Amino acid sequence: MTAAMFQTHEVRNQSPPLEGYDAYGADPWLRAAVRRAGVEWIDSAAHNLGAYVGSPEAQHHAMLANQYTPELHTHDRTGMRVDRVDYHPSYHVLMARAFGAGLHSLAWKRDSGGFSGRAALFYLWNQLEQGTSCPVTMTFASVPMLEHAPELQRHWRTRILNDAYDPRPAPVLQKAAVTIGMAMTEKQGGSDLRAVETVAVRDGAAWRLTGHKWFCSAPMSDGFFTLARMKDGVTCFFVPRSLPDGARNCFLIQRLKEKVGNRSNASSEIEYRDTTAYAVGEPGRGIATLINMAHHTRFDIVVAVAAMMRGALNQALHHAQHREAFGKRLIDHPLMANVLADMALEAEAATLLAFRLAQAFDGAKKDAGERELQRALTPIAKYWLCKRVTAVAAEAMECLGGNGYVEESPLARLYREAPLNGIWEGSANVICLDALRALAKSPSAFAALGDEIGKAKDKRLDERVAGVRKLLEDPATAESGARRVLETLAVAMQASLMRRFGDAAAADAFTASRLEDSLRAFGALPLDTAGLGKLAARARLG
Ligand SMILES: Cc1cc2nc3c(=O)[nH]c(=O)nc-3n(C[C@H](O)[C@H](O)[C@H](O)COP(=O)(O)OP(=O)(O)OC[C@H]3O[C@@H](n4cnc5c(N)ncnc54)[C@H](O)[C@@H]3O)c2cc1C
């Protein structure tokens, strides 16, 4: 038999995979964000991680970790409960890399710029794989919780901050590094945490919890911040997975969720039965105590979804540069250039917003204005970028045509991951109401937002802020109009940042399409072909 017998055609006009590049070195927006924040000390780590993110090896691990999903083993062969989740080795490779790079710790280790420097790394990571970002984020966000629990601080803090990954199920003192989760949501009430029914009963210096949690991600973590009810009301507790004597704490993993996306990460239903726990913070103030952790996970979602938009855009641009249709490259077709340029505006504005927020977290330690800004801007950015990321992922997928809609395409994973960000850590409406509360509680928070937007010296933006102020004055309409309030503030902030830090043509196009036009599908920019080409070219990886 000859080779010719097997060959029916020559394979042509398929775009090669986007790999073998440094996702940091090639990204002018990200490098500019790092320079603006004055955190060039992250350069070498960012190049390192960027090269990993762009490597075929890392992309293969990401694919495998999502294809061969975690498996729950509730019992061993003798019938004893083990409550163990087994992951594909690629998941462990990625976890080791993420924790080894300090994605969870860096923000807490630097006197200044830690949040911005870490955001650069987290932005890179989220272009690769998002399932591992969940335990990274929860571990990162657990650090401020330790301030409410000095006893925990003593043994856990150094291990949380260690840039290492140790997946062994063992007591904290036997481990060099640990990961942390959070378990709040119950069947009868998720957003409304006042409905928590898990009961806490005192047992000497510790407590015993009995009840359930309907969602608990990364159940192989070493400890969990959780909520339970005592006589003073809903209180925050810490549940270690292993007890000091080496025995496993009672942490019954009943089921793993069969999720739409986020498949490398296990999310479980758990039960506590006389489970040992330690009280954290004031009795009866559990929700207020845990909100600080949620505030930090929400910040991380902002960075992650901006990165996902960048990742989706990169795939679309790459494909359009290589694929030809009707006699020329896709990118050279004016209508495709419009779609790409429009998505590029969205991704650039998202990136600017995420990194401005990171700077506000950095500034919050010393500057009251920055403190107000990060408090008010976090839910606003979380709400709006989560709404946009799903649209961007779908549009990017469409740019690849049929090749975008198959599991081998990285866009399939991104697309399924996108809506999750709008649900967990506060669903859209809940986030909007949280933002309204922050603005109502502190007039200076609104002033901080207005001042930041006003730096662009654009009358149209100032008018938007004044319009929102008016809307907020009437409590009868403020709640039902909360999405309008948040969208207006988010887009005005993005327009201000684009004006100050983007280029003039991009800022003009953003303002024209997002503030003056009510069209919302991508690819309807009112620009000529040359202008569209320039915008798309600006976004290309260099
Ligand atoms: C993959 C995944 C992993 C998760 N991991 C964890 C975890 O590790 N730990 C954990 O504790 N939880 C976790 N969750 C749970 C998640 O945080 C909740 O699903 C989320 O907070 C929403 O709560 P709920 O599902 O009970 O929805 P509900 O609270 O019932 O909300 C349903 C809808 O009603 C809206 N709504 C609620 N209140 C109002 C209101 N006052 N006004 C207007 N609209 C309102 C919400 O915005 C939402 O759209 C996870 C969820 C998913 C999907």
Coordinates of C-alpha atoms and ligand atoms in Angstrom, one line a residue:
M1 CA 0.0 0.0 0.0
T2 CA 1.3 3.4 -0.8
A3 CA 1.0 6.6 1.3
A4 CA -1.2 8.0 -1.4
M5 CA -3.9 5.5 -0.6
F6 CA -4.4 7.2 2.8
Q7 CA -4.2 10.7 1.6
T8 CA -7.4 12.4 0.3
H9 CA -6.3 16.0 0.5
E10 CA -3.7 18.5 1.7
V11 CA -4.5 20.3 4.9
R12 CA -4.3 24.1 4.3
N13 CA -5.6 27.3 5.8
Q14 CA -5.9 26.1 9.4
S15 CA -4.5 28.5 11.9
P16 CA -1.7 27.1 14.0
P17 CA -2.2 26.9 17.8
L18 CA -1.3 30.1 19.7
E19 CA 1.6 28.8 21.7
G20 CA 5.3 29.4 22.2
Y21 CA 5.1 33.0 23.2
D22 CA 5.7 35.1 26.4
A23 CA 2.2 36.2 27.4
Y24 CA 3.8 39.1 29.4
G25 CA 6.5 40.2 27.0
A26 CA 4.0 40.2 24.1
D27 CA 1.3 42.2 25.9
P28 CA 1.7 45.9 25.7
W29 CA -1.3 46.6 27.8
L30 CA -0.1 44.5 30.7
R31 CA 3.4 45.8 30.6
A32 CA 2.0 49.4 30.6
A33 CA -0.2 48.5 33.6
V34 CA 2.9 47.3 35.5
R35 CA 4.8 50.5 34.6
R36 CA 1.9 52.7 35.6
A37 CA 1.7 51.0 39.0
G38 CA 5.5 51.3 39.4
V39 CA 5.9 47.6 40.0
E40 CA 8.6 46.8 37.5
W41 CA 10.1 44.5 40.1
I42 CA 7.6 42.0 38.9
D43 CA 9.0 42.0 35.4
S44 CA 11.3 38.9 35.7
A45 CA 8.6 36.8 37.4
A46 CA 6.0 38.0 34.9
H47 CA 8.2 37.1 31.9
N48 CA 8.8 33.7 33.5
L49 CA 5.2 33.0 34.1
G50 CA 4.2 34.6 30.8
A51 CA 6.5 32.1 28.9
Y52 CA 5.0 29.2 30.9
V53 CA 1.4 30.4 30.1
G54 CA 2.2 30.6 26.4
S55 CA 4.0 27.2 26.3
P56 CA 2.5 24.1 24.7
E57 CA 3.4 22.2 27.9
A58 CA 1.2 24.4 30.1
Q59 CA -1.6 24.4 27.7
H60 CA -1.5 20.7 27.5
H61 CA -1.7 20.4 31.3
A62 CA -4.7 22.8 31.3
M63 CA -6.5 20.7 28.7
L64 CA -5.8 17.5 30.6
A65 CA -6.8 18.9 34.0
N66 CA -10.2 19.8 32.5
Q67 CA -10.7 16.7 30.5
Y68 CA -10.0 14.2 33.3
T69 CA -12.0 15.8 36.0
P70 CA -11.7 15.2 39.8
E71 CA -13.1 12.0 41.3
L72 CA -14.7 11.7 44.7
H73 CA -13.9 8.7 46.9
T74 CA -16.2 8.7 49.9
H75 CA -15.1 5.4 51.4
D76 CA -12.1 3.1 51.3
R77 CA -12.3 -0.6 50.4
T78 CA -13.0 -1.5 54.0
G79 CA -16.0 0.8 54.2
M80 CA -14.3 3.6 56.2
R81 CA -15.0 7.1 55.2
V82 CA -12.1 8.8 53.5
D83 CA -13.8 11.8 51.7
R84 CA -11.0 12.2 49.3
V85 CA -10.9 13.8 45.9
D86 CA -8.4 12.6 43.3
Y87 CA -7.3 15.0 40.6
H88 CA -5.4 14.4 37.4
P89 CA -1.7 14.8 37.7
S90 CA -1.9 17.9 35.4
Y91 CA -4.0 19.6 38.0
H92 CA -1.3 19.1 40.6
V93 CA 1.4 20.4 38.1
L94 CA -0.7 23.6 37.6
M95 CA -1.4 24.0 41.3
A96 CA 2.3 23.6 42.1
R97 CA 3.2 26.2 39.5
A98 CA 0.5 28.7 40.6
F99 CA 1.3 28.5 44.3
G100 CA 5.1 28.3 43.6
A101 CA 4.8 31.6 41.8
G102 CA 3.2 33.2 44.8
L103 CA -0.1 33.9 43.1
H104 CA -1.8 33.5 46.5
S105 CA 0.8 35.3 48.6
L106 CA 2.6 38.1 46.8
A107 CA 0.1 40.9 47.7
W108 CA 0.7 40.3 51.4
K109 CA 4.5 40.2 51.2
R110 CA 5.3 43.6 49.8
D111 CA 5.1 46.9 51.6
S112 CA 4.0 48.7 48.4
G113 CA 2.6 47.6 45.1
G114 CA 2.0 44.0 46.2
F115 CA -1.6 43.9 44.8
S116 CA -0.6 45.4 41.5
G117 CA 2.4 43.1 41.1
R118 CA 0.4 40.1 42.0
A119 CA -2.4 41.2 39.7
A120 CA 0.0 41.0 36.8
L121 CA 0.8 37.4 37.6
F122 CA -2.8 36.5 38.2
Y123 CA -3.8 38.2 34.9
L124 CA -1.4 35.9 33.1
W125 CA -2.5 32.8 34.9
N126 CA -6.1 33.3 34.0
Q127 CA -5.3 33.3 30.4
L128 CA -4.2 29.7 30.9
E129 CA -6.5 27.9 33.4
Q130 CA -9.2 29.1 35.7
G131 CA -10.1 26.0 37.7
T132 CA -6.8 26.4 39.7
S133 CA -7.6 30.1 40.2
C134 CA -10.4 29.2 42.7
P135 CA -8.1 27.7 45.4
V136 CA -5.5 30.3 44.7
T137 CA -8.0 33.1 45.2
M138 CA -9.5 31.7 48.3
T139 CA -6.1 31.1 49.9
F140 CA -5.1 34.7 48.9
A141 CA -8.3 36.1 50.4
S142 CA -8.0 34.1 53.6
V143 CA -5.0 36.1 54.9
P144 CA -7.0 39.1 56.3
M145 CA -9.3 36.7 58.0
L146 CA -6.5 35.6 60.3
E147 CA -6.5 39.0 61.9
H148 CA -9.8 38.0 63.5
A149 CA -8.2 34.8 64.9
P150 CA -4.8 35.3 66.6
E151 CA -4.6 31.6 67.5
L152 CA -5.0 30.5 63.9
Q153 CA -2.6 33.2 62.8
R154 CA 0.2 31.6 64.8
H155 CA 0.2 28.3 63.0
W156 CA -1.5 29.0 59.7
R157 CA -0.2 32.3 58.4
T158 CA 3.4 31.3 57.5
R159 CA 2.1 28.2 55.9
I160 CA -0.5 30.0 53.9
L161 CA 2.1 32.5 52.7
N162 CA 4.7 29.9 51.8
D163 CA 5.1 29.7 48.0
A164 CA 4.7 26.0 47.7
Y165 CA 2.0 23.4 47.2
D166 CA 1.6 20.4 49.5
P167 CA -1.5 18.4 48.6
R168 CA -1.0 15.8 51.4
P169 CA -3.9 15.4 53.8
A170 CA -2.1 16.1 57.1
P171 CA -2.4 18.3 60.2
V172 CA -1.2 21.9 59.7
L173 CA 1.9 21.4 61.8
Q174 CA 3.1 18.6 59.5
K175 CA 2.8 20.7 56.4
A176 CA 5.0 23.4 54.9
A177 CA 2.3 24.9 52.8
V178 CA -1.5 24.9 52.9
T179 CA -4.5 25.9 50.9
I180 CA -7.7 27.5 52.2
G181 CA -11.4 27.4 51.1
M182 CA -14.7 29.0 52.1
A183 CA -18.0 27.2 52.7
M184 CA -21.0 29.4 53.3
T185 CA -23.8 28.6 50.8
E186 CA -26.5 26.3 52.1
K187 CA -29.5 24.8 50.2
Q188 CA -32.1 27.1 51.6
G189 CA -30.1 30.3 51.2
G190 CA -27.0 31.3 49.4
S191 CA -27.0 35.0 48.8
D192 CA -29.1 35.5 52.0
L193 CA -26.5 34.2 54.5
R194 CA -28.8 35.1 57.4
A195 CA -30.6 31.9 56.5
V196 CA -27.7 29.7 57.6
E197 CA -28.9 26.7 59.6
T198 CA -25.7 24.8 60.5
V199 CA -25.5 24.7 64.3
A200 CA -22.5 25.4 66.5
V201 CA -22.2 23.9 70.0
R202 CA -19.4 24.8 72.3
D203 CA -16.9 22.1 73.2
G204 CA -14.2 23.5 75.5
A205 CA -12.1 26.0 73.6
A206 CA -13.4 24.7 70.3
W207 CA -16.9 24.2 68.8
R208 CA -18.8 21.4 67.1
L209 CA -20.7 22.1 63.9
T210 CA -23.6 20.1 62.5
G211 CA -25.2 20.9 59.2
H212 CA -24.5 21.1 55.6
K213 CA -23.0 23.3 52.8
W214 CA -24.5 23.1 49.3
F215 CA -21.4 24.5 47.5
C216 CA -17.9 24.0 48.8
S217 CA -15.2 24.3 46.2
A218 CA -11.7 22.9 46.4
P219 CA -12.8 20.4 49.2
M220 CA -9.2 19.1 49.5
S221 CA -8.1 22.4 51.0
D222 CA -6.5 22.2 54.5
G223 CA -9.0 24.5 56.2
F224 CA -12.2 26.4 55.5
F225 CA -13.8 29.6 56.7
T226 CA -17.5 28.8 57.2
L227 CA -20.6 30.0 58.9
A228 CA -22.7 28.5 61.6
R229 CA -25.4 29.6 64.0
M230 CA -24.9 29.9 67.8
K231 CA -27.1 31.6 70.4
D232 CA -25.6 35.1 69.4
G233 CA -26.5 34.5 65.8
V234 CA -24.6 33.5 62.6
T235 CA -20.9 33.4 63.4
C236 CA -17.7 32.7 61.4
F237 CA -15.7 29.6 62.1
F238 CA -12.6 27.9 60.8
V239 CA -12.8 24.2 60.1
P240 CA -9.4 22.3 59.7
R241 CA -9.6 19.2 57.5
S242 CA -7.2 17.4 59.8
L243 CA -7.0 17.5 63.6
P244 CA -3.8 18.0 65.5
D245 CA -3.6 14.3 66.4
G246 CA -3.5 13.4 62.7
A247 CA -7.1 12.2 62.5
R248 CA -9.3 13.6 59.7
N249 CA -11.9 16.1 61.0
C250 CA -15.5 15.0 60.1
F251 CA -15.9 16.6 56.7
L252 CA -18.3 14.5 54.7
I253 CA -18.1 15.1 51.0
Q254 CA -21.5 13.9 49.7
R255 CA -21.2 14.6 46.1
L256 CA -19.2 16.6 43.5
K257 CA -21.1 19.0 41.4
E258 CA -21.4 18.2 37.7
K259 CA -20.6 21.7 36.5
V260 CA -21.0 23.5 33.2
G261 CA -17.4 24.6 33.3
N262 CA -14.6 25.1 35.8
R263 CA -14.2 21.4 35.5
S264 CA -10.6 20.9 36.8
N265 CA -11.8 22.4 40.1
A266 CA -13.9 20.2 42.4
S267 CA -17.0 21.8 43.9
S268 CA -18.7 19.7 46.4
E269 CA -21.7 19.3 48.7
I270 CA -20.5 18.7 52.3
E271 CA -21.9 17.9 55.7
Y272 CA -20.6 18.6 59.1
R273 CA -21.4 16.2 61.9
D274 CA -19.9 17.2 65.3
T275 CA -17.1 18.7 63.2
T276 CA -14.4 20.5 65.2
A277 CA -14.3 24.2 64.4
Y278 CA -12.8 27.4 65.9
A279 CA -14.7 30.6 66.3
V280 CA -13.4 33.6 64.2
G281 CA -14.3 37.2 65.0
E282 CA -17.2 38.4 67.1
P283 CA -20.0 36.0 67.9
G284 CA -23.1 36.8 65.8
R285 CA -21.1 38.9 63.3
G286 CA -20.1 36.1 61.0
I287 CA -21.4 37.6 57.8
A288 CA -19.6 40.9 58.5
T289 CA -16.4 39.0 59.3
L290 CA -16.5 36.9 56.2
I291 CA -17.4 39.8 53.9
N292 CA -13.7 40.9 54.0
M293 CA -12.7 37.6 52.5
A294 CA -15.4 37.9 49.8
H295 CA -14.3 41.5 49.1
H296 CA -10.9 40.1 48.2
T297 CA -12.2 37.2 46.1
R298 CA -14.4 39.7 44.2
F299 CA -11.3 41.8 43.5
D300 CA -9.6 38.7 42.1
I301 CA -12.6 38.0 39.9
V302 CA -12.2 41.4 38.3
V303 CA -8.6 40.7 37.4
A304 CA -9.5 37.2 36.2
V305 CA -12.3 38.2 33.9
A306 CA -10.2 41.0 32.4
A307 CA -7.6 38.4 31.7
M308 CA -10.1 36.0 30.2
M309 CA -11.2 38.8 27.8
R310 CA -7.6 39.3 26.9
G311 CA -7.2 35.5 26.4
A312 CA -10.3 35.3 24.2
L313 CA -9.3 38.3 22.2
N314 CA -5.8 36.8 21.6
Q315 CA -7.3 33.6 20.2
A316 CA -9.6 35.6 17.9
L317 CA -6.8 37.9 16.7
H318 CA -4.5 35.0 16.1
H319 CA -7.0 33.1 14.1
A320 CA -8.0 36.1 12.0
Q321 CA -4.4 36.7 11.2
H322 CA -3.9 33.2 9.9
R323 CA -7.2 32.1 8.4
E324 CA -8.2 33.2 4.9
A325 CA -11.7 33.4 3.5
F326 CA -13.0 34.9 0.3
G327 CA -9.4 35.5 -0.9
K328 CA -7.9 37.3 2.0
R329 CA -7.0 37.0 5.7
L330 CA -10.0 37.4 8.0
I331 CA -8.3 40.3 9.7
D332 CA -8.3 42.2 6.4
H333 CA -12.0 42.0 6.0
P334 CA -13.5 45.3 7.2
L335 CA -16.3 43.7 9.0
M336 CA -14.1 41.3 10.9
A337 CA -11.7 44.2 11.7
N338 CA -14.7 46.0 13.2
V339 CA -15.5 43.0 15.4
L340 CA -11.9 42.5 16.5
A341 CA -11.4 46.3 17.2
D342 CA -14.6 46.4 19.2
M343 CA -13.6 43.4 21.3
A344 CA -10.1 44.9 21.7
L345 CA -11.7 48.1 23.2
E346 CA -13.7 46.0 25.6
A347 CA -10.6 44.0 26.7
E348 CA -8.4 47.0 27.0
A349 CA -11.0 48.9 29.1
A350 CA -11.5 45.9 31.3
T351 CA -7.7 45.6 31.8
L352 CA -7.4 49.3 32.7
L353 CA -10.2 49.0 35.2
A354 CA -8.8 45.9 36.8
F355 CA -5.4 47.4 37.3
R356 CA -6.7 50.7 38.5
L357 CA -8.6 48.7 41.2
A358 CA -5.4 46.8 42.1
Q359 CA -3.7 50.2 42.6
A360 CA -6.5 51.3 44.8
F361 CA -6.0 48.1 47.0
D362 CA -2.3 49.0 47.2
G363 CA -3.1 52.6 48.0
A364 CA -5.7 51.8 50.6
K365 CA -3.2 51.2 53.4
K366 CA -2.1 54.8 53.4
D367 CA -4.7 56.9 51.6
A368 CA -8.3 57.3 52.6
G369 CA -9.4 58.2 49.1
E370 CA -7.9 55.1 47.7
R371 CA -9.6 53.1 50.5
E372 CA -13.0 54.5 49.6
L373 CA -12.3 53.9 45.9
Q374 CA -11.4 50.2 46.3
R375 CA -14.5 49.6 48.5
A376 CA -16.9 51.2 46.0
L377 CA -15.2 50.2 42.8
T378 CA -14.8 46.5 43.6
P379 CA -18.5 45.5 43.3
I380 CA -19.0 47.9 40.4
A381 CA -16.1 46.4 38.4
K382 CA -17.1 42.8 39.4
Y383 CA -20.7 43.4 38.2
W384 CA -19.8 45.0 34.9
L385 CA -16.8 42.9 33.8
C386 CA -18.7 39.7 34.6
K387 CA -21.5 40.9 32.3
R388 CA -19.0 41.6 29.5
V389 CA -16.8 38.6 29.7
T390 CA -19.5 36.2 28.6
A391 CA -20.3 38.4 25.6
V392 CA -16.6 38.6 24.7
A393 CA -16.1 34.9 25.0
A394 CA -19.0 34.1 22.8
E395 CA -17.9 36.6 20.2
A396 CA -14.3 35.4 20.2
M397 CA -15.6 31.8 19.7
E398 CA -17.6 33.0 16.7
C399 CA -14.5 34.6 15.2
L400 CA -13.0 31.1 15.0
G401 CA -16.1 29.7 13.2
G402 CA -16.6 26.0 13.7
N403 CA -13.1 25.6 15.1
G404 CA -14.1 27.7 18.0
Y405 CA -17.0 25.5 18.9
V406 CA -15.1 22.3 19.5
E407 CA -13.7 21.1 22.8
E408 CA -10.1 21.2 21.5
S409 CA -10.3 24.9 21.2
P410 CA -9.3 26.8 24.3
L411 CA -12.3 29.0 23.7
A412 CA -14.7 26.2 24.7
R413 CA -13.2 26.2 28.2
L414 CA -13.2 30.0 28.4
Y415 CA -16.8 30.2 27.2
R416 CA -18.1 27.7 29.8
E417 CA -16.1 29.4 32.6
A418 CA -17.3 32.9 31.8
P419 CA -20.8 33.0 33.3
L420 CA -19.6 31.4 36.6
N421 CA -17.9 34.6 37.5
G422 CA -21.2 36.5 37.5
I423 CA -22.7 33.9 39.9
W424 CA -20.2 33.0 42.6
E425 CA -18.8 35.5 45.2
G426 CA -22.1 37.4 44.8
S427 CA -24.5 37.2 41.9
A428 CA -25.1 40.3 39.8
N429 CA -28.1 41.7 41.7
V430 CA -26.6 41.0 45.1
I431 CA -23.4 42.7 44.0
C432 CA -25.4 45.7 42.7
L433 CA -27.2 46.0 46.1
D434 CA -23.9 45.7 47.9
A435 CA -22.5 48.6 45.8
L436 CA -25.6 50.7 46.6
R437 CA -25.1 50.1 50.3
A438 CA -21.4 51.1 50.0
L439 CA -22.4 54.3 48.2
A440 CA -25.2 55.1 50.6
K441 CA -23.1 54.5 53.7
S442 CA -20.3 56.7 52.6
P443 CA -20.8 59.8 50.5
S444 CA -17.1 60.1 50.3
A445 CA -17.0 56.8 48.4
F446 CA -19.2 58.3 45.7
A447 CA -17.0 61.4 45.7
A448 CA -13.9 59.2 45.3
L449 CA -15.4 57.6 42.2
G450 CA -16.5 61.0 40.8
D451 CA -13.0 62.4 41.4
E452 CA -11.4 59.5 39.6
I453 CA -13.8 59.7 36.7
G454 CA -13.4 63.5 36.6
K455 CA -9.6 63.2 36.0
A456 CA -10.4 62.7 32.3
K457 CA -11.8 66.3 32.2
D458 CA -14.6 65.1 29.9
K459 CA -17.9 66.9 30.5
R460 CA -19.9 63.9 29.2
L461 CA -18.5 61.7 31.9
D462 CA -19.2 64.3 34.6
E463 CA -22.8 64.5 33.4
R464 CA -23.1 60.7 33.8
V465 CA -21.8 60.9 37.4
A466 CA -24.3 63.7 38.1
G467 CA -27.1 61.6 36.6
V468 CA -26.3 58.7 38.8
R469 CA -26.2 60.9 41.9
K470 CA -29.7 62.0 41.1
L471 CA -30.9 58.4 40.6
L472 CA -29.4 57.5 44.0
E473 CA -31.2 60.3 45.7
D474 CA -34.6 58.6 45.3
P475 CA -34.6 55.4 47.4
A476 CA -37.8 54.3 45.6
T477 CA -35.9 53.9 42.3
A478 CA -32.4 53.4 43.5
E479 CA -32.8 49.6 44.1
S480 CA -34.7 48.8 40.9
G481 CA -32.2 51.0 39.0
A482 CA -29.1 49.5 40.6
R483 CA -27.9 47.8 37.4
R484 CA -28.2 51.1 35.5
V485 CA -26.2 52.9 38.3
L486 CA -23.4 50.3 38.2
E487 CA -23.2 50.0 34.5
T488 CA -23.1 53.8 34.1
L489 CA -20.4 54.2 36.7
A490 CA -18.3 51.3 35.4
V491 CA -18.4 52.5 31.8
A492 CA -17.7 56.1 32.8
M493 CA -14.7 54.9 34.8
Q494 CA -13.5 52.8 31.9
A495 CA -13.9 55.8 29.5
S496 CA -12.0 58.0 31.9
L497 CA -9.1 55.4 32.1
M498 CA -9.1 54.9 28.3
R499 CA -8.9 58.7 27.8
R500 CA -6.0 59.0 30.2
F501 CA -4.1 55.8 29.5
G502 CA -5.2 54.4 26.2
D503 CA -4.5 56.1 22.9
A504 CA -6.7 58.9 21.6
A505 CA -8.3 57.0 18.8
A506 CA -9.1 54.0 21.1
A507 CA -10.6 56.4 23.7
D508 CA -12.7 58.2 21.1
A509 CA -14.0 54.9 19.7
F510 CA -14.8 53.6 23.3
T511 CA -16.7 56.8 24.1
A512 CA -18.5 56.9 20.8
S513 CA -19.6 53.3 21.1
R514 CA -20.2 52.9 24.8
L515 CA -21.5 56.3 25.8
E516 CA -23.1 57.8 22.8
D517 CA -24.4 54.7 21.0
S518 CA -27.0 52.3 22.3
L519 CA -25.9 49.4 20.1
R520 CA -24.5 46.6 22.1
A521 CA -23.4 43.7 19.7
F522 CA -19.7 43.8 18.9
G523 CA -18.7 45.0 15.5
A524 CA -20.8 48.1 15.1
L525 CA -18.1 50.8 15.7
P526 CA -18.8 53.9 13.6
L527 CA -15.3 54.0 12.1
D528 CA -13.7 53.7 8.6
T529 CA -11.6 50.7 7.6
A530 CA -8.3 52.3 8.3
G531 CA -9.4 53.3 11.8
L532 CA -10.6 49.8 12.6
G533 CA -7.4 48.3 11.3
K534 CA -5.4 50.5 13.6
L535 CA -7.4 49.5 16.7
A536 CA -7.2 45.8 15.9
A537 CA -3.4 46.2 15.3
R538 CA -2.9 47.9 18.6
A539 CA -4.3 44.8 20.4
R540 CA -2.0 42.3 18.7
L541 CA 0.5 40.4 20.8
G542 CA 3.9 41.9 19.8
Ligands
LIG1 C1 -19.2 26.4 40.6 C2 -19.6 27.0 41.9 C3 -18.7 27.0 43.0 C4 -19.1 27.5 44.2 N1 -18.3 27.4 45.2 C5 -18.7 27.9 46.4 C6 -17.8 27.8 47.6 O1 -16.7 27.3 47.5 N2 -18.3 28.2 48.8 C7 -19.5 28.8 48.9 O2 -19.9 29.2 50.0 N3 -20.3 29.0 47.8 C8 -19.9 28.5 46.6 N4 -20.8 28.7 45.5 C9 -22.1 29.2 45.7 C10 -22.3 30.6 45.2 O3 -21.5 31.5 45.9 C11 -23.8 30.9 45.2 O4 -24.4 30.0 44.2 C12 -24.1 32.3 44.9 O5 -23.7 33.1 46.0 C13 -25.6 32.5 44.7 O6 -26.4 32.0 45.7 P1 -27.6 31.0 45.4 O7 -27.0 29.9 44.5 O8 -28.2 30.5 46.7 O9 -28.6 31.8 44.6 P2 -29.8 32.8 45.2 O10 -29.3 33.4 46.5 O11 -31.0 32.0 45.4 O12 -29.9 33.8 44.1 C14 -30.6 33.5 42.9 C15 -30.8 34.8 42.0 O13 -31.5 35.7 42.8 C16 -30.8 36.9 42.8 N5 -31.1 37.6 44.1 C17 -30.9 37.2 45.3 N6 -31.2 38.1 46.2 C18 -31.7 39.2 45.5 C19 -32.3 40.4 45.9 N7 -32.4 40.8 47.2 N8 -32.8 41.2 44.9 C20 -32.7 40.9 43.6 N9 -32.2 39.7 43.2 C21 -31.7 38.8 44.2 C22 -29.3 36.6 42.7 O14 -28.6 37.7 42.2 C23 -29.4 35.4 41.7 O15 -29.5 35.9 40.4 C24 -20.4 28.2 44.3 C25 -21.2 28.2 43.2 C26 -20.8 27.7 42.0 C27 -21.8 27.8 40.8

